[in-house]
């Protein structure tokens, strides 16, 4: 527990990066010049400094962004500034895939190898990179560039994707999607390239859209354009309704959370609003890391003000004066768009003290994730924001009682929050007229894989999967559908003969599958499903935080089992191997504290039971 | 402070929101957790406490209701602290006046506040007065006798408290019954033991060495103590031990002290090789149970003492530890309600526990808050600042304060037996400014001298120190005999020597000189 600081000095660059975030040190004890007269008599610290622990991840990012990796002296300096034992800070730094603690070149190209990209040739892209640039981690002749494999970058609608991150005084981060080998090599060679533009949904321009209506139509960087297209009318209306009125409308709308758990939003908000403890916090979960999911990215890139406005309404309704958007680190374009929206909202009095001159306060801040799928889990986000390893917490206590900083916290998905604008515009009962009895409103689906027009689609609940696939143009001509993954890696596969499934929370539940985060990934006959399963298993093995033994060990066992099956060396026969996978899955479901472990085997098991991918080989 | 057991509780409090102020000449690792650290001059504790008291009174923050109902002699205290203005305290303690004012206000205004200390308060020639000055602060503010408040001298070991409780102090019978003044208690013990007990206090440790010096004490029986390495001015101690007519040492290790003995009695490790009880800092009596047979010829300490008695003509038989304990319960009222069965059932009991069924006493002095108060009023005992016995001068210009490090234990009799990467041996620690001024390199062997002796030790830079202040420990006496340097200026009230403050000189060793010295020693040996 002791704070064992090293006697090593950071470089000027590292010190500057941290000081820009935290301000200059105030004494010899927190990293400044030692004054033998004053510093040896009085030192302050304690609670006041430790309360800044939530700045640990931003401080780590500051160094990562400036230098490209976090050296031991830099980590030591951050620890000194924030009174954190360096071993503790090291534990946090090494938790996140995007933070490096070993020297690496300032420019790193992250190459997606996940499901959607695999479907359209990321394996070939990686093979060509290995041949022409060098293996993963190889450094260019000038020492400036390297590349790494990456889990899903959330660009599945325009796969395959790569992400270039360049450290420096003005860090440069850019997505290229779809990326060719030529683009990847050019980026590694520091050639000037145009980055990918915000995605335009295939339905753009359709008057009936609610959530997507502005995307591709209005300028995402202009507050005036947003307001000219109905922006901030909902906040004005919400203020007129008053906090209780807003919560009543949201309850009446029967809006369900869109992050995967489908919890009634109004119930959550009411629970937070009623908590006597203060302050209340609002968090937007924008750590969209489920492979195949990209809807939140499209919203934030294309209509960032709608998220700012809906969070302001939520804050107003729940007396939460502080909001965080926990945004995944792989979304640089979304971060820039959202930061611009927040800055403009502050400038125009739509954030901060006295919002809209109506006497309430709402402050909004982006917290950038750093490459950890588990940080999409709500309690893991709390730990991550507080400056700890992003490991989930046991529930209860539930977030509405004790969330971030142990205070009442409402945490909602981006899509859920944006729906609130429509709830206010149409009133709760009006909103609930769309959709089904148990699933009101519209839903965003992220369609990718073998499909003519991949992208994000908005449809009312209650249609069928077949209609949705037809909307996206179906599988390309000459191809035959083999399977559909619903809900992402944590979801499950369905067969082509099941596509008359109704798309509503209640119908998919009855069919023993899930909508999850709205992933619809289509595989045609050319896809090697066993390889896809192995990728899913590898993904969970990498992303397990390691806190619960069943998940830490189970995800490894699952991957090993699939590898033996893939190599035609099942242990004790295919039947035995499949029974083992089922048993490991059951153990993870029963004994993991969070959704990651509980769903780490659902896709694999559904492929076995539903698709029957080993049916021919079973003995 | 190096008290990991206690500090682990403090850390829990800190994480629950408690504010911590650390007063220590060095900015220790404990101080790194503090909301504020005050690095006062060594031995200026009374000046700080009196100035805090004066400030609390002057600012109207004294708890007058408590003072009126539960204390006496407040006016004398007030008069004594009156001259300790913040400005004067700044001069005496080296602390900024504003910092003293703030800590005084924080202490007085806290809903609950406690003061805890270890040897940094008591190992001074003003040790008892230091404690009295802190007690006065708690009386002044009413931070006593209630949950979360109080004054807490922290015991350094699991059973220091138990030793005192059992009467291993010169003026008390078991249960703190006064041997000189409490005739009824003495009569009770006489009847139980069947012997006459003289109404005369024994000698404390310091007085014993003085008695050895004048030849009044010639025979000594030492149990579980290593004064040949732990006493201040240790050269003198060894000479006195060496001159005894007869010395018996009972210990679990062959200590330096045991090497002086005529007879060594190997005892047992009480926590695992013996049945009995220990009493910790919070006065909680807990059972210990025998898990292992002692090795070789080592014997249970209870058995050894019984056999000694037998050979001296008193056959006690071989009572079990529970029988011994029950005898104590019959004689010591504060232990009467603590049967082995209840100790087991409740997981230990805090004394006083006067009868069966009594829950024990988690908080002392609650009587002060009863209406009217139970028992006598508490007395303010005003004390004056007295700087360390040995002043600094041109010849010995550096203040040495000794202490402990987390990973080691006292003279190392126990902690140096195993290898640990944390055992880095003894160092003279100096601040970076002093090291630079004296042109010393990290790890360089330097000569450290006081008026009593001289040792060589490697130098290490520590930013916890300030110019003119050096730090050493007693953990590695075989490597660096630090107590050659310390002074046995003794607090008359407590008998404790001033380990925390002596004057030293640090000299760079020049190799040529060293050769000369070595030759000189050889000559002396040859000429002896």
GROMACS .gro file of C-alpha atoms in nm, chain B residues 234-485:
model
  252
  853UNK     CA    1   2.544   0.087   2.467
  854UNK     CA    2   2.918   0.069   2.548
  855UNK     CA    3   2.841   0.154   2.906
  856UNK     CA    4   2.560  -0.105   2.916
  857UNK     CA    5   2.788  -0.382   2.798
  858UNK     CA    6   3.052  -0.291   3.050
  859UNK     CA    7   2.793  -0.308   3.328
  860UNK     CA    8   2.655  -0.643   3.211
  861UNK     CA    9   3.007  -0.775   3.190
  862UNK     CA   10   3.080  -0.672   3.548
  863UNK     CA   11   2.780  -0.848   3.702
  864UNK     CA   12   2.851  -1.131   3.942
  865UNK     CA   13   2.585  -1.349   3.787
  866UNK     CA   14   2.361  -1.308   3.483
  867UNK     CA   15   2.077  -1.535   3.370
  868UNK     CA   16   1.920  -1.474   3.029
  869UNK     CA   17   1.602  -1.645   2.918
  870UNK     CA   18   1.530  -1.595   2.548
  871UNK     CA   19   1.436  -1.777   2.232
  872UNK     CA   20   1.751  -1.657   2.055
  873UNK     CA   21   2.118  -1.644   2.147
  874UNK     CA   22   2.123  -1.264   2.159
  875UNK     CA   23   2.419  -1.037   2.222
  876UNK     CA   24   2.291  -1.004   2.577
  877UNK     CA   25   2.280  -1.383   2.618
  878UNK     CA   26   2.646  -1.393   2.522
  879UNK     CA   27   2.720  -1.209   2.849
  880UNK     CA   28   2.522  -1.461   3.055
  881UNK     CA   29   2.646  -1.721   3.300
  882UNK     CA   30   2.335  -1.927   3.235
  883UNK     CA   31   2.113  -1.919   2.929
  884UNK     CA   32   1.763  -2.065   2.957
  885UNK     CA   33   1.608  -2.129   2.614
  886UNK     CA   34   1.241  -2.028   2.633
  887UNK     CA   35   0.949  -2.058   2.396
  888UNK     CA   36   0.797  -1.847   2.121
  889UNK     CA   37   0.486  -1.750   2.311
  890UNK     CA   38   0.258  -1.713   2.009
  891UNK     CA   39   0.295  -2.072   1.890
  892UNK     CA   40   0.478  -2.283   2.146
  893UNK     CA   41   0.292  -2.182   2.458
  894UNK     CA   42  -0.062  -2.151   2.597
  895UNK     CA   43  -0.170  -1.823   2.750
  896UNK     CA   44  -0.293  -1.473   2.676
  897UNK     CA   45  -0.163  -1.153   2.524
  898UNK     CA   46  -0.303  -0.802   2.559
  899UNK     CA   47  -0.278  -0.559   2.270
  900UNK     CA   48  -0.282  -0.180   2.240
  901UNK     CA   49  -0.659  -0.157   2.272
  902UNK     CA   50  -0.641  -0.347   2.605
  903UNK     CA   51  -0.790  -0.655   2.445
  904UNK     CA   52  -0.691  -0.977   2.618
  905UNK     CA   53  -0.667  -1.258   2.365
  906UNK     CA   54  -0.589  -1.626   2.394
  907UNK     CA   55  -0.280  -1.779   2.240
  908UNK     CA   56  -0.261  -2.152   2.190
  909UNK     CA   57   0.024  -2.393   2.170
  910UNK     CA   58   0.063  -2.533   1.820
  911UNK     CA   59   0.420  -2.664   1.826
  912UNK     CA   60   0.657  -2.826   2.072
  913UNK     CA   61   0.957  -2.602   2.129
  914UNK     CA   62   1.278  -2.731   1.969
  915UNK     CA   63   1.564  -2.899   2.154
  916UNK     CA   64   1.601  -2.817   2.519
  917UNK     CA   65   1.379  -2.508   2.503
  918UNK     CA   66   1.108  -2.511   2.769
  919UNK     CA   67   0.784  -2.331   2.829
  920UNK     CA   68   0.858  -2.007   3.017
  921UNK     CA   69   0.590  -2.085   3.275
  922UNK     CA   70   0.758  -2.418   3.345
  923UNK     CA   71   1.102  -2.258   3.373
  924UNK     CA   72   0.980  -2.005   3.629
  925UNK     CA   73   0.798  -2.278   3.822
  926UNK     CA   74   1.111  -2.494   3.833
  927UNK     CA   75   1.318  -2.199   3.951
  928UNK     CA   76   1.069  -2.141   4.231
  929UNK     CA   77   1.084  -2.506   4.323
  930UNK     CA   78   1.461  -2.498   4.354
  931UNK     CA   79   1.427  -2.184   4.565
  932UNK     CA   80   1.196  -2.372   4.798
  933UNK     CA   81   0.845  -2.296   4.670
  934UNK     CA   82   0.671  -2.589   4.501
  935UNK     CA   83   0.386  -2.454   4.287
  936UNK     CA   84   0.332  -2.786   4.116
  937UNK     CA   85   0.284  -2.758   3.739
  938UNK     CA   86  -0.026  -2.542   3.699
  939UNK     CA   87  -0.185  -2.509   3.354
  940UNK     CA   88  -0.191  -2.167   3.195
  941UNK     CA   89  -0.564  -2.150   3.269
  942UNK     CA   90  -0.503  -2.216   3.638
  943UNK     CA   91  -0.243  -1.938   3.645
  944UNK     CA   92  -0.489  -1.710   3.468
  945UNK     CA   93  -0.767  -1.793   3.713
  946UNK     CA   94  -0.538  -1.702   4.000
  947UNK     CA   95  -0.478  -1.366   3.834
  948UNK     CA   96  -0.855  -1.319   3.790
  949UNK     CA   97  -0.903  -1.375   4.161
  950UNK     CA   98  -0.650  -1.101   4.242
  951UNK     CA   99  -0.689  -0.843   3.964
  952UNK     CA  100  -1.040  -0.689   3.960
  953UNK     CA  101  -1.005  -0.561   3.603
  954UNK     CA  102  -0.955  -0.917   3.479
  955UNK     CA  103  -1.209  -1.094   3.699
  956UNK     CA  104  -1.479  -1.138   3.434
  957UNK     CA  105  -1.242  -1.283   3.175
  958UNK     CA  106  -1.261  -1.660   3.199
  959UNK     CA  107  -1.089  -1.860   2.925
  960UNK     CA  108  -1.437  -1.965   2.810
  961UNK     CA  109  -1.550  -1.604   2.770
  962UNK     CA  110  -1.225  -1.495   2.605
  963UNK     CA  111  -1.280  -1.770   2.353
  964UNK     CA  112  -1.647  -1.694   2.304
  965UNK     CA  113  -1.606  -1.318   2.254
  966UNK     CA  114  -1.279  -1.333   2.061
  967UNK     CA  115  -1.099  -1.140   2.334
  968UNK     CA  116  -1.221  -0.886   2.590
  969UNK     CA  117  -1.104  -0.531   2.660
  970UNK     CA  118  -1.029  -0.454   3.024
  971UNK     CA  119  -1.162  -0.355   3.266
  972UNK     CA  120  -1.399  -0.650   3.285
  973UNK     CA  121  -1.480  -0.677   3.656
  974UNK     CA  122  -1.734  -0.959   3.658
  975UNK     CA  123  -1.870  -1.251   3.464
  976UNK     CA  124  -2.118  -1.124   3.204
  977UNK     CA  125  -1.949  -0.781   3.178
  978UNK     CA  126  -1.895  -0.697   2.808
  979UNK     CA  127  -1.554  -0.540   2.864
  980UNK     CA  128  -1.468  -0.174   2.805
  981UNK     CA  129  -1.409  -0.066   2.446
  982UNK     CA  130  -1.377   0.300   2.537
  983UNK     CA  131  -1.195   0.434   2.842
  984UNK     CA  132  -1.290   0.743   3.039
  985UNK     CA  133  -1.657   0.742   2.934
  986UNK     CA  134  -1.723   0.831   3.296
  987UNK     CA  135  -1.613   1.187   3.213
  988UNK     CA  136  -1.932   1.231   3.012
  989UNK     CA  137  -2.165   1.089   3.275
  990UNK     CA  138  -2.385   1.337   3.454
  991UNK     CA  139  -2.250   1.399   3.712
  992UNK     CA  140  -1.911   1.262   3.614
  993UNK     CA  141  -1.815   0.928   3.759
  994UNK     CA  142  -1.510   0.949   3.984
  995UNK     CA  143  -1.241   1.211   4.006
  996UNK     CA  144  -1.189   1.505   3.774
  997UNK     CA  145  -0.900   1.497   3.528
  998UNK     CA  146  -0.611   1.716   3.612
  999UNK     CA  147  -0.450   1.955   3.366
 1000UNK     CA  148  -0.076   1.918   3.422
 1001UNK     CA  149   0.093   2.220   3.264
 1002UNK     CA  150   0.442   2.153   3.130
 1003UNK     CA  151   0.711   2.371   2.981
 1004UNK     CA  152   0.912   2.321   2.667
 1005UNK     CA  153   1.261   2.187   2.732
 1006UNK     CA  154   1.480   2.134   2.425
 1007UNK     CA  155   1.677   1.810   2.380
 1008UNK     CA  156   1.936   1.745   2.649
 1009UNK     CA  157   2.225   1.763   2.409
 1010UNK     CA  158   2.239   2.090   2.220
 1011UNK     CA  159   2.404   2.123   1.883
 1012UNK     CA  160   2.736   2.303   1.863
 1013UNK     CA  161   3.017   2.360   1.619
 1014UNK     CA  162   3.181   2.028   1.697
 1015UNK     CA  163   2.861   1.819   1.677
 1016UNK     CA  164   2.636   2.025   1.449
 1017UNK     CA  165   2.389   1.765   1.326
 1018UNK     CA  166   2.080   1.636   1.505
 1019UNK     CA  167   2.055   1.257   1.493
 1020UNK     CA  168   1.718   1.102   1.557
 1021UNK     CA  169   1.681   0.725   1.566
 1022UNK     CA  170   1.380   0.516   1.480
 1023UNK     CA  171   1.259   0.212   1.298
 1024UNK     CA  172   1.200   0.098   0.944
 1025UNK     CA  173   0.891  -0.088   0.836
 1026UNK     CA  174   1.063  -0.411   0.736
 1027UNK     CA  175   1.279  -0.460   1.045
 1028UNK     CA  176   1.217  -0.517   1.413
 1029UNK     CA  177   1.412  -0.364   1.699
 1030UNK     CA  178   1.766  -0.502   1.730
 1031UNK     CA  179   1.700  -0.753   1.454
 1032UNK     CA  180   1.719  -1.050   1.694
 1033UNK     CA  181   1.408  -1.176   1.518
 1034UNK     CA  182   1.390  -0.995   1.186
 1035UNK     CA  183   1.750  -1.040   1.070
 1036UNK     CA  184   1.733  -1.419   1.088
 1037UNK     CA  185   1.571  -1.450   0.748
 1038UNK     CA  186   1.689  -1.299   0.425
 1039UNK     CA  187   1.470  -1.035   0.266
 1040UNK     CA  188   1.525  -0.806  -0.030
 1041UNK     CA  189   1.399  -0.529   0.197
 1042UNK     CA  190   1.689  -0.574   0.440
 1043UNK     CA  191   1.939  -0.332   0.304
 1044UNK     CA  192   2.141  -0.298   0.624
 1045UNK     CA  193   2.202   0.018   0.822
 1046UNK     CA  194   2.251   0.362   0.673
 1047UNK     CA  195   2.311   0.712   0.787
 1048UNK     CA  196   2.035   0.904   0.614
 1049UNK     CA  197   2.089   1.267   0.523
 1050UNK     CA  198   1.895   1.517   0.318
 1051UNK     CA  199   2.013   1.586  -0.038
 1052UNK     CA  200   2.135   1.935   0.055
 1053UNK     CA  201   2.361   1.808   0.336
 1054UNK     CA  202   2.499   1.527   0.122
 1055UNK     CA  203   2.584   1.777  -0.148
 1056UNK     CA  204   2.737   2.023   0.097
 1057UNK     CA  205   2.959   1.752   0.248
 1058UNK     CA  206   3.043   1.616  -0.095
 1059UNK     CA  207   2.916   1.267  -0.009
 1060UNK     CA  208   2.811   1.006  -0.260
 1061UNK     CA  209   2.513   0.776  -0.215
 1062UNK     CA  210   2.641   0.459  -0.045
 1063UNK     CA  211   2.971   0.615   0.061
 1064UNK     CA  212   3.097   0.496   0.400
 1065UNK     CA  213   3.116   0.788   0.642
 1066UNK     CA  214   3.223   0.827   1.001
 1067UNK     CA  215   2.946   0.927   1.241
 1068UNK     CA  216   3.058   1.049   1.583
 1069UNK     CA  217   2.893   1.172   1.898
 1070UNK     CA  218   3.040   1.261   2.235
 1071UNK     CA  219   3.000   0.895   2.335
 1072UNK     CA  220   3.123   0.698   2.041
 1073UNK     CA  221   3.186   0.669   1.674
 1074UNK     CA  222   3.066   0.433   1.405
 1075UNK     CA  223   3.105   0.390   1.032
 1076UNK     CA  224   2.801   0.358   0.811
 1077UNK     CA  225   2.709   0.398   0.447
 1078UNK     CA  226   2.530   0.723   0.367
 1079UNK     CA  227   2.196   0.735   0.193
 1080UNK     CA  228   2.009   1.041   0.070
 1081UNK     CA  229   1.649   1.078   0.182
 1082UNK     CA  230   1.431   1.371   0.086
 1083UNK     CA  231   1.224   1.305   0.401
 1084UNK     CA  232   1.497   1.486   0.595
 1085UNK     CA  233   1.596   1.849   0.610
 1086UNK     CA  234   1.936   2.018   0.644
 1087UNK     CA  235   2.092   1.946   0.982
 1088UNK     CA  236   1.881   1.636   1.055
 1089UNK     CA  237   2.008   1.277   1.025
 1090UNK     CA  238   1.834   0.945   1.077
 1091UNK     CA  239   1.950   0.597   1.175
 1092UNK     CA  240   1.792   0.284   1.321
 1093UNK     CA  241   1.892   0.019   1.573
 1094UNK     CA  242   1.804  -0.271   1.343
 1095UNK     CA  243   2.153  -0.385   1.245
 1096UNK     CA  244   2.368  -0.342   1.557
 1097UNK     CA  245   2.618  -0.602   1.437
 1098UNK     CA  246   2.681  -0.395   1.126
 1099UNK     CA  247   2.650  -0.044   1.268
 1100UNK     CA  248   2.628  -0.007   1.643
 1101UNK     CA  249   2.408   0.302   1.640
 1102UNK     CA  250   2.348   0.305   2.014
 1103UNK     CA  251   2.716   0.386   2.060
 1104UNK     CA  252   2.606   0.733   1.953
   0.00000   0.00000   0.00000
